[in-house]
PDB file of N, CA and C in Angstrom:
ATOM      1  N   MET A   1       0.742  -1.162   0.394  1.00 70.00           N
ATOM      2  CA  MET A   1       0.187   0.120   0.064  1.00 70.00           C
ATOM      3  C   MET A   1       0.670   1.026   0.108  1.00 70.00           C
ATOM      4  N   LYS A   2       0.727   2.055  -1.060  1.00 78.00           N
ATOM      5  CA  LYS A   2       0.932   3.301  -1.311  1.00 78.00           C
ATOM      6  C   LYS A   2       0.955   4.595   0.044  1.00 78.00           C
ATOM      7  N   ARG A   3       1.720   5.458   0.416  1.00 78.00           N
ATOM      8  CA  ARG A   3       1.309   6.204   1.265  1.00 78.00           C
ATOM      9  C   ARG A   3       1.284   7.726   0.564  1.00 78.00           C
ATOM     10  N   GLN A   4       0.126   8.394   1.288  1.00 80.00           N
ATOM     11  CA  GLN A   4       0.156   9.871   0.097  1.00 80.00           C
ATOM     12  C   GLN A   4       0.893  10.386   1.188  1.00 80.00           C
ATOM     13  N   VAL A   5       0.979  11.665   0.574  1.00 75.00           N
ATOM     14  CA  VAL A   5       1.852  12.737   1.660  1.00 75.00           C
ATOM     15  C   VAL A   5       0.901  13.625   0.786  1.00 75.00           C
ATOM     16  N   LEU A   6       0.247  14.984   1.538  1.00 87.00           N
ATOM     17  CA  LEU A   6      -0.422  16.261   1.569  1.00 87.00           C
ATOM     18  C   LEU A   6       0.954  17.183   1.589  1.00 87.00           C
ATOM     19  N   ALA A   7       1.057  18.184   0.320  1.00 89.00           N
ATOM     20  CA  ALA A   7       1.913  19.139   0.755  1.00 89.00           C
ATOM     21  C   ALA A   7       1.407  20.432   0.440  1.00 89.00           C
ATOM     22  N   TYR A   8       1.401  21.551   1.121  1.00 91.00           N
ATOM     23  CA  TYR A   8       0.768  22.559   0.700  1.00 91.00           C
ATOM     24  C   TYR A   8       1.752  23.618   1.155  1.00 91.00           C
ATOM     25  N   VAL A   9       1.908  25.200   1.148  1.00 92.00           N
ATOM     26  CA  VAL A   9       2.428  26.130   1.598  1.00 92.00           C
ATOM     27  C   VAL A   9       1.683  27.044   2.373  1.00 92.00           C
ATOM     28  N   LYS A  10       2.292  27.579   3.084  1.00 93.00           N
ATOM     29  CA  LYS A  10       1.410  28.582   4.090  1.00 93.00           C
ATOM     30  C   LYS A  10       2.503  29.603   4.609  1.00 93.00           C
ATOM     31  N   PRO A  11       2.057  30.530   5.084  1.00 95.00           N
ATOM     32  CA  PRO A  11       2.735  31.475   5.710  1.00 95.00           C
ATOM     33  C   PRO A  11       3.586  31.267   6.626  1.00 95.00           C
ATOM     34  N   ALA A  12       4.981  31.958   7.175  1.00 94.00           N
ATOM     35  CA  ALA A  12       5.909  31.681   8.353  1.00 94.00           C
ATOM     36  C   ALA A  12       5.015  31.782   9.533  1.00 94.00           C
ATOM     37  N   LYS A  13       4.524  32.923   9.515  1.00 95.00           N
ATOM     38  CA  LYS A  13       3.768  33.618  10.793  1.00 95.00           C
ATOM     39  C   LYS A  13       2.236  32.315  11.379  1.00 95.00           C
ATOM     40  N   GLU A  14       2.237  31.657  10.496  1.00 95.00           N
ATOM     41  CA  GLU A  14       1.037  30.593  10.889  1.00 95.00           C
ATOM     42  C   GLU A  14       1.507  29.181  10.897  1.00 95.00           C
ATOM     43  N   LEU A  15       2.354  29.083  11.123  1.00 94.00           N
ATOM     44  CA  LEU A  15       3.650  27.741  11.367  1.00 94.00           C
ATOM     45  C   LEU A  15       3.356  27.297  12.889  1.00 94.00           C
ATOM     46  N   ARG A  16       3.108  26.360  13.237  1.00 94.00           N
ATOM     47  CA  ARG A  16       3.130  25.659  14.575  1.00 94.00           C
ATOM     48  C   ARG A  16       4.115  24.874  15.337  1.00 94.00           C
ATOM     49  N   ARG A  17       3.924  24.343  16.192  1.00 93.00           N
ATOM     50  CA  ARG A  17       4.519  23.186  16.984  1.00 93.00           C
ATOM     51  C   ARG A  17       3.918  21.995  16.213  1.00 93.00           C
ATOM     52  N   GLY A  18       4.702  21.048  15.929  1.00 91.00           N
ATOM     53  CA  GLY A  18       4.018  19.675  15.216  1.00 91.00           C
ATOM     54  C   GLY A  18       4.011  19.796  13.966  1.00 91.00           C
ATOM     55  N   ASP A  19       4.235  21.023  12.996  1.00 92.00           N
ATOM     56  CA  ASP A  19       4.094  20.817  11.559  1.00 92.00           C
ATOM     57  C   ASP A  19       5.282  20.147  11.124  1.00 92.00           C
ATOM     58  N   ARG A  20       5.252  19.641   9.829  1.00 91.00           N
ATOM     59  CA  ARG A  20       6.703  19.065   9.541  1.00 91.00           C
ATOM     60  C   ARG A  20       6.604  19.819   7.951  1.00 91.00           C
ATOM     61  N   LEU A  21       8.182  19.907   8.097  1.00 88.00           N
ATOM     62  CA  LEU A  21       8.286  20.925   6.700  1.00 88.00           C
ATOM     63  C   LEU A  21       9.836  20.135   6.220  1.00 88.00           C
ATOM     64  N   LEU A  22       9.929  20.426   4.787  1.00 78.00           N
ATOM     65  CA  LEU A  22      10.660  19.952   4.191  1.00 78.00           C
ATOM     66  C   LEU A  22      12.040  20.791   4.593  1.00 78.00           C
ATOM     67  N   THR A  23      13.097  20.301   5.187  1.00 72.00           N
ATOM     68  CA  THR A  23      14.554  21.271   5.119  1.00 72.00           C
ATOM     69  C   THR A  23      15.272  21.425   4.032  1.00 72.00           C
ATOM     70  N   GLY A  24      15.957  22.282   4.217  1.00 69.00           N
ATOM     71  CA  GLY A  24      17.310  22.373   3.127  1.00 69.00           C
ATOM     72  C   GLY A  24      17.969  21.076   2.581  1.00 69.00           C
ATOM     73  N   ARG A  25      18.001  20.585   3.883  1.00 65.00           N
ATOM     74  CA  ARG A  25      19.040  19.280   3.720  1.00 65.00           C
ATOM     75  C   ARG A  25      18.025  18.009   3.289  1.00 65.00           C
ATOM     76  N   THR A  26      17.098  18.183   2.810  1.00 63.00           N
ATOM     77  CA  THR A  26      15.997  17.373   2.353  1.00 63.00           C
ATOM     78  C   THR A  26      15.495  16.570   3.147  1.00 63.00           C
ATOM     79  N   ALA A  27      15.330  16.813   4.390  1.00 70.00           N
ATOM     80  CA  ALA A  27      15.243  16.096   5.401  1.00 70.00           C
ATOM     81  C   ALA A  27      13.458  16.516   5.655  1.00 70.00           C
ATOM     82  N   VAL A  28      12.933  15.226   6.331  1.00 81.00           N
ATOM     83  CA  VAL A  28      11.252  15.902   6.865  1.00 81.00           C
ATOM     84  C   VAL A  28      11.721  15.862   8.194  1.00 81.00           C
ATOM     85  N   ALA A  29      11.077  16.950   8.862  1.00 86.00           N
ATOM     86  CA  ALA A  29      11.622  17.219  10.164  1.00 86.00           C
ATOM     87  C   ALA A  29      10.399  18.060  10.657  1.00 86.00           C
ATOM     88  N   GLU A  30      10.051  17.764  12.030  1.00 89.00           N
ATOM     89  CA  GLU A  30       8.726  18.387  13.073  1.00 89.00           C
ATOM     90  C   GLU A  30       9.224  19.627  13.499  1.00 89.00           C
ATOM     91  N   ILE A  31       8.568  20.375  13.740  1.00 92.00           N
ATOM     92  CA  ILE A  31       8.800  22.012  14.202  1.00 92.00           C
ATOM     93  C   ILE A  31       8.683  21.666  15.708  1.00 92.00           C
ATOM     94  N   GLU A  32       9.530  21.975  16.484  1.00 92.00           N
ATOM     95  CA  GLU A  32       9.661  22.155  17.810  1.00 92.00           C
ATOM     96  C   GLU A  32       9.109  23.382  18.588  1.00 92.00           C
ATOM     97  N   SER A  33      10.082  24.529  18.149  1.00 93.00           N
ATOM     98  CA  SER A  33       9.209  25.661  18.606  1.00 93.00           C
ATOM     99  C   SER A  33       9.379  26.819  17.609  1.00 93.00           C
ATOM    100  N   VAL A  34       8.808  27.686  17.880  1.00 95.00           N
ATOM    101  CA  VAL A  34       8.457  29.170  16.757  1.00 95.00           C
ATOM    102  C   VAL A  34       8.148  30.359  17.704  1.00 95.00           C
ATOM    103  N   GLU A  35       9.023  31.169  17.472  1.00 95.00           N
ATOM    104  CA  GLU A  35       9.171  32.671  18.169  1.00 95.00           C
ATOM    105  C   GLU A  35       8.862  33.245  17.055  1.00 95.00           C
ATOM    106  N   LYS A  36       7.878  34.063  17.402  1.00 96.00           N
ATOM    107  CA  LYS A  36       7.889  35.496  16.649  1.00 96.00           C
ATOM    108  C   LYS A  36       8.771  36.484  17.241  1.00 96.00           C
ATOM    109  N   PHE A  37       9.556  37.524  16.345  1.00 96.00           N
ATOM    110  CA  PHE A  37      10.490  38.682  16.402  1.00 96.00           C
ATOM    111  C   PHE A  37      10.333  39.758  15.575  1.00 96.00           C
ATOM    112  N   ARG A  38      11.102  40.597  15.507  1.00 96.00           N
ATOM    113  CA  ARG A  38      11.114  41.575  14.876  1.00 96.00           C
ATOM    114  C   ARG A  38      12.544  41.773  14.735  1.00 96.00           C
ATOM    115  N   ASP A  39      12.705  42.104  13.075  1.00 94.00           N
ATOM    116  CA  ASP A  39      14.196  41.954  12.834  1.00 94.00           C
ATOM    117  C   ASP A  39      14.926  43.535  13.321  1.00 94.00           C
ATOM    118  N   SER A  40      15.811  43.867  12.455  1.00 95.00           N
ATOM    119  CA  SER A  40      16.594  45.484  12.985  1.00 95.00           C
ATOM    120  C   SER A  40      15.698  46.463  12.323  1.00 95.00           C
ATOM    121  N   SER A  41      15.462  46.001  11.023  1.00 95.00           N
ATOM    122  CA  SER A  41      14.145  47.095  10.052  1.00 95.00           C
ATOM    123  C   SER A  41      12.901  46.875  10.601  1.00 95.00           C
ATOM    124  N   LYS A  42      12.744  46.377  11.727  1.00 96.00           N
ATOM    125  CA  LYS A  42      11.322  45.979  12.464  1.00 96.00           C
ATOM    126  C   LYS A  42      10.506  45.368  11.306  1.00 96.00           C
ATOM    127  N   ARG A  43      10.667  44.256  10.585  1.00 96.00           N
ATOM    128  CA  ARG A  43      10.122  43.797   9.773  1.00 96.00           C
ATOM    129  C   ARG A  43       9.480  42.420  10.868  1.00 96.00           C
ATOM    130  N   PRO A  44       8.115  41.859  10.856  1.00 97.00           N
ATOM    131  CA  PRO A  44       7.878  40.870  11.594  1.00 97.00           C
ATOM    132  C   PRO A  44       8.301  39.732  10.757  1.00 97.00           C
ATOM    133  N   CYS A  45       9.138  38.609  11.880  1.00 96.00           N
ATOM    134  CA  CYS A  45       9.853  37.687  11.488  1.00 96.00           C
ATOM    135  C   CYS A  45       9.586  36.375  12.307  1.00 96.00           C
ATOM    136  N   VAL A  46       9.968  35.190  11.980  1.00 96.00           N
ATOM    137  CA  VAL A  46       9.524  34.187  12.682  1.00 96.00           C
ATOM    138  C   VAL A  46      10.834  32.892  13.049  1.00 96.00           C
ATOM    139  N   ALA A  47      11.219  32.699  13.921  1.00 94.00           N
ATOM    140  CA  ALA A  47      12.113  31.537  13.933  1.00 94.00           C
ATOM    141  C   ALA A  47      11.843  30.464  14.511  1.00 94.00           C
ATOM    142  N   VAL A  48      12.393  29.340  13.567  1.00 91.00           N
ATOM    143  CA  VAL A  48      11.678  28.016  13.676  1.00 91.00           C
ATOM    144  C   VAL A  48      12.866  27.144  14.063  1.00 91.00           C
ATOM    145  N   VAL A  49      12.433  26.045  14.974  1.00 90.00           N
ATOM    146  CA  VAL A  49      13.804  25.037  15.239  1.00 90.00           C
ATOM    147  C   VAL A  49      12.683  23.812  15.027  1.00 90.00           C
ATOM    148  N   ALA A  50      13.428  23.006  14.365  1.00 87.00           N
ATOM    149  CA  ALA A  50      12.515  21.652  13.603  1.00 87.00           C
ATOM    150  C   ALA A  50      13.919  20.604  14.188  1.00 87.00           C
ATOM    151  N   ARG A  51      13.100  19.152  14.763  1.00 86.00           N
ATOM    152  CA  ARG A  51      13.641  17.888  14.941  1.00 86.00           C
ATOM    153  C   ARG A  51      13.393  17.076  13.951  1.00 86.00           C
ATOM    154  N   GLY A  52      14.604  16.344  13.314  1.00 80.00           N
ATOM    155  CA  GLY A  52      14.135  14.935  13.004  1.00 80.00           C
ATOM    156  C   GLY A  52      15.016  13.807  13.801  1.00 80.00           C
ATOM    157  N   GLY A  53      14.870  12.700  13.921  1.00 74.00           N
ATOM    158  CA  GLY A  53      14.859  11.481  14.793  1.00 74.00           C
ATOM    159  C   GLY A  53      15.791  12.017  16.067  1.00 74.00           C
ATOM    160  N   GLY A  54      15.099  12.851  16.463  1.00 74.00           N
ATOM    161  CA  GLY A  54      16.177  13.634  17.526  1.00 74.00           C
ATOM    162  C   GLY A  54      16.887  14.701  17.628  1.00 74.00           C
ATOM    163  N   ASP A  55      17.458  14.749  16.468  1.00 76.00           N
ATOM    164  CA  ASP A  55      18.115  15.811  16.371  1.00 76.00           C
ATOM    165  C   ASP A  55      18.032  17.232  15.815  1.00 76.00           C
ATOM    166  N   ILE A  56      18.518  17.959  16.169  1.00 74.00           N
ATOM    167  CA  ILE A  56      17.818  19.416  15.242  1.00 74.00           C
ATOM    168  C   ILE A  56      18.620  19.525  14.185  1.00 74.00           C
ATOM    169  N   VAL A  57      17.688  19.429  12.999  1.00 75.00           N
ATOM    170  CA  VAL A  57      18.400  19.616  11.810  1.00 75.00           C
ATOM    171  C   VAL A  57      18.025  21.170  11.010  1.00 75.00           C
ATOM    172  N   SER A  58      17.169  21.658  11.875  1.00 78.00           N
ATOM    173  CA  SER A  58      16.962  23.277  10.922  1.00 78.00           C
ATOM    174  C   SER A  58      16.932  23.993  12.330  1.00 78.00           C
ATOM    175  N   ALA A  59      17.552  24.978  12.159  1.00 84.00           N
ATOM    176  CA  ALA A  59      17.064  26.319  12.590  1.00 84.00           C
ATOM    177  C   ALA A  59      17.389  27.493  11.652  1.00 84.00           C
ATOM    178  N   THR A  60      15.929  27.932  11.598  1.00 88.00           N
ATOM    179  CA  THR A  60      15.955  28.996  10.292  1.00 88.00           C
ATOM    180  C   THR A  60      14.791  30.245  10.747  1.00 88.00           C
ATOM    181  N   ASN A  61      15.350  31.102  10.154  1.00 91.00           N
ATOM    182  CA  ASN A  61      14.442  32.589  10.260  1.00 91.00           C
ATOM    183  C   ASN A  61      13.610  32.418   8.885  1.00 91.00           C
ATOM    184  N   TYR A  62      12.565  32.682   9.013  1.00 92.00           N
ATOM    185  CA  TYR A  62      11.604  33.503   8.088  1.00 92.00           C
ATOM    186  C   TYR A  62      10.937  34.496   8.249  1.00 92.00           C
ATOM    187  N   LEU A  63      11.016  35.477   7.132  1.00 95.00           N
ATOM    188  CA  LEU A  63       9.737  36.659   6.985  1.00 95.00           C
ATOM    189  C   LEU A  63       8.456  36.215   7.551  1.00 95.00           C
ATOM    190  N   ALA A  64       7.691  37.069   8.221  1.00 95.00           N
ATOM    191  CA  ALA A  64       6.482  36.305   8.365  1.00 95.00           C
ATOM    192  C   ALA A  64       5.584  36.090   7.410  1.00 95.00           C
ATOM    193  N   ASP A  65       5.745  36.399   6.120  1.00 95.00           N
ATOM    194  CA  ASP A  65       4.618  36.423   5.064  1.00 95.00           C
ATOM    195  C   ASP A  65       5.464  35.467   3.849  1.00 95.00           C
ATOM    196  N   GLU A  66       6.529  35.101   4.377  1.00 94.00           N
ATOM    197  CA  GLU A  66       7.497  34.002   3.643  1.00 94.00           C
ATOM    198  C   GLU A  66       6.523  32.889   3.366  1.00 94.00           C
ATOM    199  N   GLN A  67       6.348  32.002   2.364  1.00 93.00           N
ATOM    200  CA  GLN A  67       5.637  30.761   2.288  1.00 93.00           C
ATOM    201  C   GLN A  67       6.669  29.945   2.411  1.00 93.00           C
ATOM    202  N   VAL A  68       5.983  29.019   3.215  1.00 90.00           N
ATOM    203  CA  VAL A  68       6.629  27.491   3.815  1.00 90.00           C
ATOM    204  C   VAL A  68       6.276  26.307   3.126  1.00 90.00           C
ATOM    205  N   LEU A  69       6.858  25.081   2.661  1.00 88.00           N
ATOM    206  CA  LEU A  69       6.420  23.930   2.175  1.00 88.00           C
ATOM    207  C   LEU A  69       6.134  23.308   3.362  1.00 88.00           C
ATOM    208  N   VAL A  70       4.743  22.814   3.836  1.00 91.00           N
ATOM    209  CA  VAL A  70       4.432  22.249   5.068  1.00 91.00           C
ATOM    210  C   VAL A  70       3.966  20.979   4.115  1.00 91.00           C
ATOM    211  N   LEU A  71       4.146  19.577   5.145  1.00 89.00           N
ATOM    212  CA  LEU A  71       3.933  18.189   4.684  1.00 89.00           C
ATOM    213  C   LEU A  71       2.813  17.588   5.672  1.00 89.00           C
ATOM    214  N   GLU A  72       2.168  16.768   5.678  1.00 83.00           N
ATOM    215  CA  GLU A  72       1.193  16.220   6.301  1.00 83.00           C
ATOM    216  C   GLU A  72       0.801  14.885   5.869  1.00 83.00           C
TER     217      GLU A  72
END
């Protein structure tokens, strides 16, 4: 039986703990924490830490309106 994966994009500001995303290393990781902040030019941003297999595989900052690929 083949497993289907639903992939969609959503703004980084809507990411939440438990979402799964595809990292730059082409690994699927589950978001552990999401923290909103403003950068030095006062733009809204989101810091995301994701784990895969118990290890941190991604710690990334996104602009709040940037689109992120999420897997379900």
